[in-house]
Short mmCIF file of C-alpha atoms in Angstrom, two decimals:
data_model
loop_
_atom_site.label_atom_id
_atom_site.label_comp_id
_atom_site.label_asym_id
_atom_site.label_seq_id
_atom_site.Cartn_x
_atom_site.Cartn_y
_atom_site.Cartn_z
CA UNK A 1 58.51 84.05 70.53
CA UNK A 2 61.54 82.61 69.04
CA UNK A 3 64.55 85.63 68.15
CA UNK A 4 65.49 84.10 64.30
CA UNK A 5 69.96 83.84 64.74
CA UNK A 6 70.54 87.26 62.66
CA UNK A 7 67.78 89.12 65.41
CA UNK A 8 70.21 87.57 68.13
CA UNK A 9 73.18 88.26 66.94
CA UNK A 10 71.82 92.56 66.06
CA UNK A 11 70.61 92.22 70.01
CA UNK A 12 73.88 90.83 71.19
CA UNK A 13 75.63 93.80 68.88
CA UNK A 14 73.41 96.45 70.46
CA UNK A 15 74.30 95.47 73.82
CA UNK A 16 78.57 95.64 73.11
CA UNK A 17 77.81 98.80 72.25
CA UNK A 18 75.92 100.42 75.03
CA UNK A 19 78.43 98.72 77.13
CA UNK A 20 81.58 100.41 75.01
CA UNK A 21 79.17 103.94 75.07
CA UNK A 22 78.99 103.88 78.93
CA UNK A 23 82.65 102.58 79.74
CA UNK A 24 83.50 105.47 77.35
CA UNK A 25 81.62 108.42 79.38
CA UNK A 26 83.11 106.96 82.50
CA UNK A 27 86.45 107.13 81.46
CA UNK A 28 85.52 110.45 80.42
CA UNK A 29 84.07 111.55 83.44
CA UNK A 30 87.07 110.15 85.54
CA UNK A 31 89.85 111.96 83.23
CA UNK A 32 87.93 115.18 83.18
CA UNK A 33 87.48 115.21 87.24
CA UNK A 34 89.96 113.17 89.14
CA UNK A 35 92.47 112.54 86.59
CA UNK A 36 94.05 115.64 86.26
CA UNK A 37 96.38 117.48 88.26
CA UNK A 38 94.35 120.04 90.37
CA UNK A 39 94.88 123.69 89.92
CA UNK A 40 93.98 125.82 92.96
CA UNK A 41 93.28 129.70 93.45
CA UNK A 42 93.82 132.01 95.91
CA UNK A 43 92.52 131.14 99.72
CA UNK A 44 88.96 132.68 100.88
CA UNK A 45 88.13 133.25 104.61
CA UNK A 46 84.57 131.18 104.27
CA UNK A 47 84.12 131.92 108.58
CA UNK A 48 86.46 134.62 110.90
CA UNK A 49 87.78 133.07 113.43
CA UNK A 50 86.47 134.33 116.49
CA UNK A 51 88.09 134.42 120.53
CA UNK A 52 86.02 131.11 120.68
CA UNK A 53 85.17 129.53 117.50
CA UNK A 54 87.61 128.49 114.48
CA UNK A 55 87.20 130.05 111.22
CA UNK A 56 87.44 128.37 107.80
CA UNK A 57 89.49 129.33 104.72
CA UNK A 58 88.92 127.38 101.69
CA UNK A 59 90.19 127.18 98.11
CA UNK A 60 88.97 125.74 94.55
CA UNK A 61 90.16 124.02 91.70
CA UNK A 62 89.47 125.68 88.53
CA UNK A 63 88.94 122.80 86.72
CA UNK A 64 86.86 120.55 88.65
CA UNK A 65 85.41 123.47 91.27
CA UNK A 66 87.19 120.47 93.78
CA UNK A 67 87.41 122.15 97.35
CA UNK A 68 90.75 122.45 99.71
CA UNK A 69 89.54 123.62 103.30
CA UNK A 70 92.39 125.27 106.48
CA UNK A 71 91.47 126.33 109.71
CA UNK A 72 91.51 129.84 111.05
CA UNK A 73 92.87 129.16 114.82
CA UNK A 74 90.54 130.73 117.44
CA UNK A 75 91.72 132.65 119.88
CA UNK A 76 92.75 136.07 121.04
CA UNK A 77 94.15 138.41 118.52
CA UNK A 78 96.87 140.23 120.76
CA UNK A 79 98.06 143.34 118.07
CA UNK A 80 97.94 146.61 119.86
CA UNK A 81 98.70 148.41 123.21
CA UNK A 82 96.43 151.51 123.79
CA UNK A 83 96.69 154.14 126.61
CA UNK A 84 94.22 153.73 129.66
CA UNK A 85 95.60 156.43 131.09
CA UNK A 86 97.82 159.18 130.63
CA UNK A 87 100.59 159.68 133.30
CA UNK A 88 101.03 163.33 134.69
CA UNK A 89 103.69 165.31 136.54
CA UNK A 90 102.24 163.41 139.74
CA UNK A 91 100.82 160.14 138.77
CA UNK A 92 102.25 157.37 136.25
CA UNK A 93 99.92 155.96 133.77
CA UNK A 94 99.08 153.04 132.17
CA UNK A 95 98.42 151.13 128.70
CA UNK A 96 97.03 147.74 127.83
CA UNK A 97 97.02 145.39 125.49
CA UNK A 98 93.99 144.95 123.19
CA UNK A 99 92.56 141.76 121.44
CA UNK A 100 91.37 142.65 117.60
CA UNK A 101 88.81 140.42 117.81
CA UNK A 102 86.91 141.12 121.24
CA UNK A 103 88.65 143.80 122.72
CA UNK A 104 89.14 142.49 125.81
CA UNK A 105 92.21 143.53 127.39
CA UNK A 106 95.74 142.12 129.10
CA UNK A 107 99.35 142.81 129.97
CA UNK A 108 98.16 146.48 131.23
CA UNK A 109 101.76 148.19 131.74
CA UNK A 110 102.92 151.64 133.79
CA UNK A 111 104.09 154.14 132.05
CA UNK A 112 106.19 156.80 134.37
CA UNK A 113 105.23 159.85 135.20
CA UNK A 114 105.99 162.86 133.18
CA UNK A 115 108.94 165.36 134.30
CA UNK A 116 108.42 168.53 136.39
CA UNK A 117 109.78 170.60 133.60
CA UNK A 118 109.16 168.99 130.21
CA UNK A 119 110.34 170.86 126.97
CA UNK A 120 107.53 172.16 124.61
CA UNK A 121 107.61 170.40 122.32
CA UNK A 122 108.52 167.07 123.67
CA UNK A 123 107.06 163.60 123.49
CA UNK A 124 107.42 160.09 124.75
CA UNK A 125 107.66 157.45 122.07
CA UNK A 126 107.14 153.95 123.62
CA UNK A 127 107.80 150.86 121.63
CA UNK A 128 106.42 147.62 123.07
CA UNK A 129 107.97 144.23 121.36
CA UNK A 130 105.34 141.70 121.67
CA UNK A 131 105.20 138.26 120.27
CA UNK A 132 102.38 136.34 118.51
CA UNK A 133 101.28 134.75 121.43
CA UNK A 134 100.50 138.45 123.52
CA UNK A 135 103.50 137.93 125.78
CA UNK A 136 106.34 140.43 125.74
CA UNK A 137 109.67 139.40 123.91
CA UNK A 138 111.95 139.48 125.95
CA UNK A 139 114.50 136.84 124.26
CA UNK A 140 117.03 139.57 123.71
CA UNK A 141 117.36 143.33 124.43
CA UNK A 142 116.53 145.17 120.88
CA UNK A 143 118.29 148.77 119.91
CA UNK A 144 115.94 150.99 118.40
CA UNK A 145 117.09 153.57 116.11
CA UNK A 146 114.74 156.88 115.24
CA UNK A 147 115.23 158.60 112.06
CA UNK A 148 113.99 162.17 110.92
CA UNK A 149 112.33 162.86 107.18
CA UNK A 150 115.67 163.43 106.10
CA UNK A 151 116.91 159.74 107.01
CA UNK A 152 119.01 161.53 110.02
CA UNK A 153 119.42 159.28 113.04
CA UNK A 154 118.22 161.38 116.18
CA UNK A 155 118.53 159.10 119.01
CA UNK A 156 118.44 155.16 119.69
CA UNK A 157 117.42 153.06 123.06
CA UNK A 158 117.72 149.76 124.27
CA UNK A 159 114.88 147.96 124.89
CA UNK A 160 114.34 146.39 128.52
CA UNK A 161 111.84 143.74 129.25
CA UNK A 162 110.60 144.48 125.79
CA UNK A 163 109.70 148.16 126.45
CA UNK A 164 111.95 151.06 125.01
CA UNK A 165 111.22 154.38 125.72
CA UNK A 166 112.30 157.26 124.41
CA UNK A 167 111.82 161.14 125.05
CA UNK A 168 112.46 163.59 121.77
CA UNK A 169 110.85 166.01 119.69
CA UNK A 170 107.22 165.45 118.81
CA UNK A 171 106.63 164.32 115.33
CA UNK A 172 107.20 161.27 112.71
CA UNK A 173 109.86 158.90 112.90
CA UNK A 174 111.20 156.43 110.92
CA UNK A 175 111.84 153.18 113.54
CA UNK A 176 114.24 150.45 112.37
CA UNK A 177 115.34 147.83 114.71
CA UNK A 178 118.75 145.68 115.70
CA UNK A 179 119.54 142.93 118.11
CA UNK A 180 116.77 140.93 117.66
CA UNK A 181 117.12 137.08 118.27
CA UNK A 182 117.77 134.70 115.25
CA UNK A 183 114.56 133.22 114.01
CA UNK A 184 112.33 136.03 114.67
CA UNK A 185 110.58 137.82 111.85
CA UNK A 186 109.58 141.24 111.55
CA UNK A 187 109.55 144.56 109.02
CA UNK A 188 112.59 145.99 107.87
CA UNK A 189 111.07 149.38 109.32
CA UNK A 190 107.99 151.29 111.25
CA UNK A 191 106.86 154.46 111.65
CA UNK A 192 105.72 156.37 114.57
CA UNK A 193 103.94 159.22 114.87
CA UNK A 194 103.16 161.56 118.32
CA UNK A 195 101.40 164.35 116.22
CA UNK A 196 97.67 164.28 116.57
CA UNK A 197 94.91 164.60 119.29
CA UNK A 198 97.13 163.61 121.78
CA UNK A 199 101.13 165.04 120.78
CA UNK A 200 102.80 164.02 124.46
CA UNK A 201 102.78 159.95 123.32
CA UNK A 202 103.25 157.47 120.37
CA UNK A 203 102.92 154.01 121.15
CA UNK A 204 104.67 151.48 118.64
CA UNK A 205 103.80 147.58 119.13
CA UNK A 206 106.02 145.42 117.35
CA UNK A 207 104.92 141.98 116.90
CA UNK A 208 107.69 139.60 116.48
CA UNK A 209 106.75 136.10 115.31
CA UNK A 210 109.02 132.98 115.41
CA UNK A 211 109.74 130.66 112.59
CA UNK A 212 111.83 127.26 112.59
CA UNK A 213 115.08 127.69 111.35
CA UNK A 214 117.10 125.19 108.93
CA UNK A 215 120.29 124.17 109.58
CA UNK A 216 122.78 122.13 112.01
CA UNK A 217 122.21 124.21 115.07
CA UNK A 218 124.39 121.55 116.19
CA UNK A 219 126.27 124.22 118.55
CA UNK A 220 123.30 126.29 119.95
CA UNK A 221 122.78 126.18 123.62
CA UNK A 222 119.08 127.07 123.82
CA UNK A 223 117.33 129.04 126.31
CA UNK A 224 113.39 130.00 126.75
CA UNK A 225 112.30 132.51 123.74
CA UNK A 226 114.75 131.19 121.42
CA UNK A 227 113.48 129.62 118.19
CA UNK A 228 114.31 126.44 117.51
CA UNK A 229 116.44 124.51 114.68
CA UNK A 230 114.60 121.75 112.73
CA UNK A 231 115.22 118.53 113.39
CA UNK A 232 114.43 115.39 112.22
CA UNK A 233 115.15 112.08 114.85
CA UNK A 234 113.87 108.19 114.34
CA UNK A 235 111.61 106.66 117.32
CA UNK A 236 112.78 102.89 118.12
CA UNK A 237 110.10 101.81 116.31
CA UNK A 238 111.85 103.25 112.84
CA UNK A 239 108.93 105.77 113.01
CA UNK A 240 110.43 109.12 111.43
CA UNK A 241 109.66 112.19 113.19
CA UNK A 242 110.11 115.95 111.88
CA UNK A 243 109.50 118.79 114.45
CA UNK A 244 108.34 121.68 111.94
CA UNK A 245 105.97 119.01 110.03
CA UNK A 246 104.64 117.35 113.88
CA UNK A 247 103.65 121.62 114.14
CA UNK A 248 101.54 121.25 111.34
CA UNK A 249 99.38 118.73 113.33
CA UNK A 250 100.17 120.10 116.71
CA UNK A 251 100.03 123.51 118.56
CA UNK A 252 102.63 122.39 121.10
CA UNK A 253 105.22 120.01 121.21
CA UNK A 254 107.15 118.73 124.72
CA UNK A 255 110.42 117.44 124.47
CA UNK A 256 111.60 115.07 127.51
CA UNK A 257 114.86 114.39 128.69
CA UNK A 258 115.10 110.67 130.77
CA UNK A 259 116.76 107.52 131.51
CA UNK A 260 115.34 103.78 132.30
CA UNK A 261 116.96 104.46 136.13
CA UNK A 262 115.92 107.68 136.71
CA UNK A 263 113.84 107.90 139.84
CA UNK A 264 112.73 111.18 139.23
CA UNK A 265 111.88 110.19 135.73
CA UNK A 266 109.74 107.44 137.03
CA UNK A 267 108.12 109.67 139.28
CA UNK A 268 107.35 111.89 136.76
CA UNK A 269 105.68 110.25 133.81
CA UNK A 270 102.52 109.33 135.38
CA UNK A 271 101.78 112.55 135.99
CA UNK A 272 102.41 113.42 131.90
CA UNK A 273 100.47 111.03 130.91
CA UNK A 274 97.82 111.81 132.47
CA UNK A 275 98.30 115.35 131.48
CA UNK A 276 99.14 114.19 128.12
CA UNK A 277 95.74 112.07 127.66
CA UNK A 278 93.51 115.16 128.37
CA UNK A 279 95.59 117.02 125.56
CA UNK A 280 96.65 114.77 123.45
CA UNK A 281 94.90 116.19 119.94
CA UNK A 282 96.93 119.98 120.01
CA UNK A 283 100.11 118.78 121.99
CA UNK A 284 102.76 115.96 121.14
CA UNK A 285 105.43 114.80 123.39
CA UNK A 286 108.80 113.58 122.06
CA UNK A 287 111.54 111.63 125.31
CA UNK A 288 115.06 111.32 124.20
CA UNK A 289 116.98 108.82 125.78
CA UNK A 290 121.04 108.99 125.84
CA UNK A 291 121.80 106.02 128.28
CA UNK A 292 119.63 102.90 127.60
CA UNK A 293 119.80 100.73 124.39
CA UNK A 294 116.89 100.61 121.81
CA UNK A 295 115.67 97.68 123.39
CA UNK A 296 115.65 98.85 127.00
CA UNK A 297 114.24 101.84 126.14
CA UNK A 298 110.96 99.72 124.41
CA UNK A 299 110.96 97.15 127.41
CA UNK A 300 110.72 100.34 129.47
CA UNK A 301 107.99 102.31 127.48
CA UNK A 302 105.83 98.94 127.88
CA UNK A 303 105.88 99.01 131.78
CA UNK A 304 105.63 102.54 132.41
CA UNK A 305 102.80 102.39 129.68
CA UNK A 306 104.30 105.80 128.07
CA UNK A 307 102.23 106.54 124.57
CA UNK A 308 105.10 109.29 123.51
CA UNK A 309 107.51 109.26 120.18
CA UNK A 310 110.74 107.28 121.88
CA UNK A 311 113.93 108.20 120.97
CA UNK A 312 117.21 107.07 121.47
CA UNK A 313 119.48 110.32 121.53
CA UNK A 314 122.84 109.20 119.51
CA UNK A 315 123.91 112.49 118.31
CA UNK A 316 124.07 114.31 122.26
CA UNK A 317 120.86 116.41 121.51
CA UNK A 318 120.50 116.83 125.05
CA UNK A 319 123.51 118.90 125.39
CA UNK A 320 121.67 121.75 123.15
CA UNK A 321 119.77 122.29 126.08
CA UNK A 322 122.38 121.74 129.02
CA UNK A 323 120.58 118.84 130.42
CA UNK A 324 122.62 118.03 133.36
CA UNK A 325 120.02 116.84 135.83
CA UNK A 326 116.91 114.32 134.67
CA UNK A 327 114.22 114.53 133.61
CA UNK A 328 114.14 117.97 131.89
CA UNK A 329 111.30 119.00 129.95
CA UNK A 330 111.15 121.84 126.83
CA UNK A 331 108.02 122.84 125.48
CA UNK A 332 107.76 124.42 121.94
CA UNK A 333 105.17 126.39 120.28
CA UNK A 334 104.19 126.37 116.45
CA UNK A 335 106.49 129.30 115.94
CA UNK A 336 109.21 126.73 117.09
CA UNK A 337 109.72 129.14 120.27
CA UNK A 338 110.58 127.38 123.12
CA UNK A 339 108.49 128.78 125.83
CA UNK A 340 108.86 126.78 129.10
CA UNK A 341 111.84 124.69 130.26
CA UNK A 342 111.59 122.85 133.37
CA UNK A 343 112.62 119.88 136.10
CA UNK A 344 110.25 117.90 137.58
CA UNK A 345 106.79 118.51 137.16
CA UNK A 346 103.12 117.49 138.97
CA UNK A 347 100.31 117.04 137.37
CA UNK A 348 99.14 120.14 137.86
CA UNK A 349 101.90 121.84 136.04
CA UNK A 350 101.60 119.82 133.21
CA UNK A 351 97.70 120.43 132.79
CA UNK A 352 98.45 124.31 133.31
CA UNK A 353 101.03 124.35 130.56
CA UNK A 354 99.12 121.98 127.99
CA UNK A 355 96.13 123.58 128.66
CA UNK A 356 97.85 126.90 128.10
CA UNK A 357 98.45 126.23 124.21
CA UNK A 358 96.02 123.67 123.74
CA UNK A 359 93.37 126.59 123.80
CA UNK A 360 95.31 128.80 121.55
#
């Protein structure tokens, strides 16, 4: 059947329209879901993390119900050391340190036995510094000052090995804390308490947890359990590479000190690699350079095959951690605490220490 012109030209109308209709709802659509700016709430722990298995936080747009998801690290949950058993007159005792998620147990510790002639009313008030990690602090020797009620100071004790101990009065004390190495967080004060079933002990675990400091750090020395300075360096590939945002992606990160003519060196990076390759999703590993020339230093990465962040060190960043013999190798945590420094190393001590924080 033949459309008459003014049929064809209503059709041709109808169909501009449904076109202009639908663009319209699109655009809609688009600026009421993906063009605007999202507004989040608060996290939500969708899955605990477990000794074994991640967990999963997530949070929500409130306009578009659009998801953000985090991981909860598995793992251990080191928090608390509890008494096994209680030392007498005769026999010491001991006290452990217990996961919150499993209770399984580690780092059991002695604790002496009592004295022959103990006053009355006297108890022993242990403090245990611990880091994140389970592992006793011992970056520094903390002073640990006991208050009464009445905000009097009644005695103070250095801590050794990351244990202070300290025989007084039983009762409740006010515990603040000095001497504690730079970049280490904790409370501004604890409390600690020997009345109750048991009015001869008080055991008081501080957790200390390590956070990257800003700044030059240009004239630290570092040793193991210090906490790190940020830095940012350039690979010689123009790559730009910041340590606190490489700890986002990365539970570990090795730094490597070398040169092109190092024997040693040479020996040694086989070994990391192949270390290296088995880790390679939760650990990153960063080789500074001081001697060789941007060039030389690629030419050298392609025959040795090395799939690291290259760096040529301009600014002496090797002398922050006394590197006088080659290679030397620094490992950091996410906390930015350095946790092993170390000469040459087999294969077997690189799997050990990757291994180590790649299943944290």
């Amino acid at each position: 059947m033949k459309l008459t012109v003014n049929r064809r030209i209503l059709i041709i109308f109808l169909c501009v329209v449904l076109v202009l209709i639908g663009g319209g709802i699109g655009l809609y659509i688009g600026l009421g879901t993906k063009g605007h700016t999202h507004i989040y709430g608060e996290w939500q722990v969708i899955k605990d993390a477990t000794c074994t298995e991640d967990g999963l936080l997530q949070r929500f747009c409130s306009l578009c119900n659009d998801a953000e998801s985090d991981v909860i690290s598995k793992g251990h949950l080191w928090q608390e050391y509890k008494i096994d058993t209680e030392p007498t007159t005769v026999l010491n005792g001991s006290m452990s340190l217990h996961c919150a998620r499993c209770n399984n147990i580690k780092g059991t510790l002695v604790i002496p036995k009592l004295s022959e002639n103990p006053a009355v009313d006297s108890a022993t008030f242990i403090v245990v510094f611990l880091r994140t990690n389970g592992e006793l602090y011992t970056a520094s020797a903390p002073q640990v000052y006991f208050y009464d009620k009445d905000n009097r100071e009644i005695g103070n004790v250095y801590a050794q090995s990351g244990i202070a101990t300290k025989t007084m009065s039983s009762g409740i004390y006010n515990v603040t804390l000095s001497n504690i190495a730079r970049g280490y967080k904790y409370d501004d004060s604890y409390e600690v308490n020997s009345v109750g079933e048991n009015d001869k002990f008080a055991i008081l675990t501080v957790t200390l947890k390590g956070e990257i400091m800003q700044g030059d750090g240009s004239e630290i020395v570092y040793s193991e359990g210090d906490v790190i300075y940020d830095f940012t360096v350039f690979t010689v590939d123009g790559e730009e590479i910041t340590l606190s945002e490489l700890l986002k992606a990365k539970k570990a990160v090795l730094i490597n000190f070398y040169y092109n003519d190092c024997p040693y060196c040479e020996q040694e990076f086989p070994a990391m690699v192949s270390a290296y390759n088995k880790y390679k999703e939760d650990i990153a590993v960063i080789c500074f350079n001081r001697f060789d020339q941007t060039d030389e230093i690629k030419t050298y990465r392609d025959y040795m095959r090395l799939p690291f962040y290259m760096v040529r060190d301009t600014t002496g960043y090797f002398a922050r951690y006394n590197v006088t013999r080659w290679p030397k190798s620094v490992l950091i945590d996410r906390e930015g605490i350095i946790c092993k420094i170390m000469g040459v190393a087999t294969l077997s001590e690189f799997n050990k220490l990757f291994e180590e924080y790649a299943t944290k």
